[in-house]
Amino acid sequence: MTGAPVAAAAFPWDEAMRLGFGVLRLGPAAFWAMTPRELAAAAGRQRPAGPGRDVLATLMAAYPDHAG
């Protein structure tokens, strides 16, 4: 092989830490124990959707904030 070596891009640590600590809410031990591939897999998971208005209305009726 000849030619100039290809420079590797620096790992985006700021973005990774923002994702791990801020979005995924990992503790330091869990974050630093992960591989970049594990972090990427965790980031790709979808959070379940919250309840719809009908479910929320049913819950509010069943458990009102005041006695009544």
XYZ file of C-alpha atoms in Angstrom:
68
model
C 0.000 0.000 0.000
C 1.297 3.388 -0.860
C -0.028 6.874 -0.519
C -0.896 9.176 2.337
C -2.542 7.677 5.412
C -6.216 8.470 5.872
C -6.950 10.444 9.029
C -9.666 8.999 11.208
C -12.409 11.307 12.443
C -12.406 12.006 16.159
C -15.108 10.250 18.174
C -17.943 12.698 19.032
C -17.633 12.410 22.809
C -19.716 15.520 23.554
C -22.653 14.144 21.561
C -22.248 10.674 23.053
C -22.232 12.016 26.618
C -25.215 14.287 25.899
C -27.127 11.255 24.604
C -26.033 8.874 27.357
C -26.427 11.166 30.353
C -29.130 13.563 29.154
C -31.425 11.535 26.911
C -30.937 7.961 28.092
C -30.277 9.068 31.694
C -27.504 6.557 32.219
C -25.316 6.717 35.283
C -21.581 7.225 34.755
C -20.722 3.577 35.420
C -23.275 2.316 32.895
C -22.298 4.896 30.282
C -18.556 4.262 30.466
C -19.085 0.473 30.460
C -20.918 0.648 27.098
C -19.264 0.232 23.742
C -20.050 2.784 21.024
C -22.088 0.079 19.260
C -24.178 -0.523 22.407
C -24.761 3.221 22.806
C -25.874 3.467 19.179
C -28.271 0.550 19.653
C -29.723 2.122 22.795
C -30.190 5.420 20.972
C -32.164 3.728 18.194
C -34.826 2.317 20.447
C -38.174 4.065 20.364
C -39.875 5.081 23.571
C -43.464 3.891 23.849
C -46.101 6.499 23.072
C -47.996 8.030 25.969
C -51.692 7.381 26.532
C -54.163 8.912 24.096
C -56.779 11.463 25.120
C -59.449 8.799 25.614
C -57.268 6.769 27.988
C -56.233 9.923 29.845
C -59.882 11.019 30.225
C -60.812 7.597 31.593
C -57.955 7.714 34.114
C -58.846 11.275 35.162
C -62.459 10.231 35.746
C -61.421 7.160 37.731
C -58.822 9.044 39.819
C -59.881 12.675 40.240
C -57.565 15.159 41.938
C -60.255 16.095 44.448
C -62.679 14.080 46.533
C -65.973 14.305 45.076
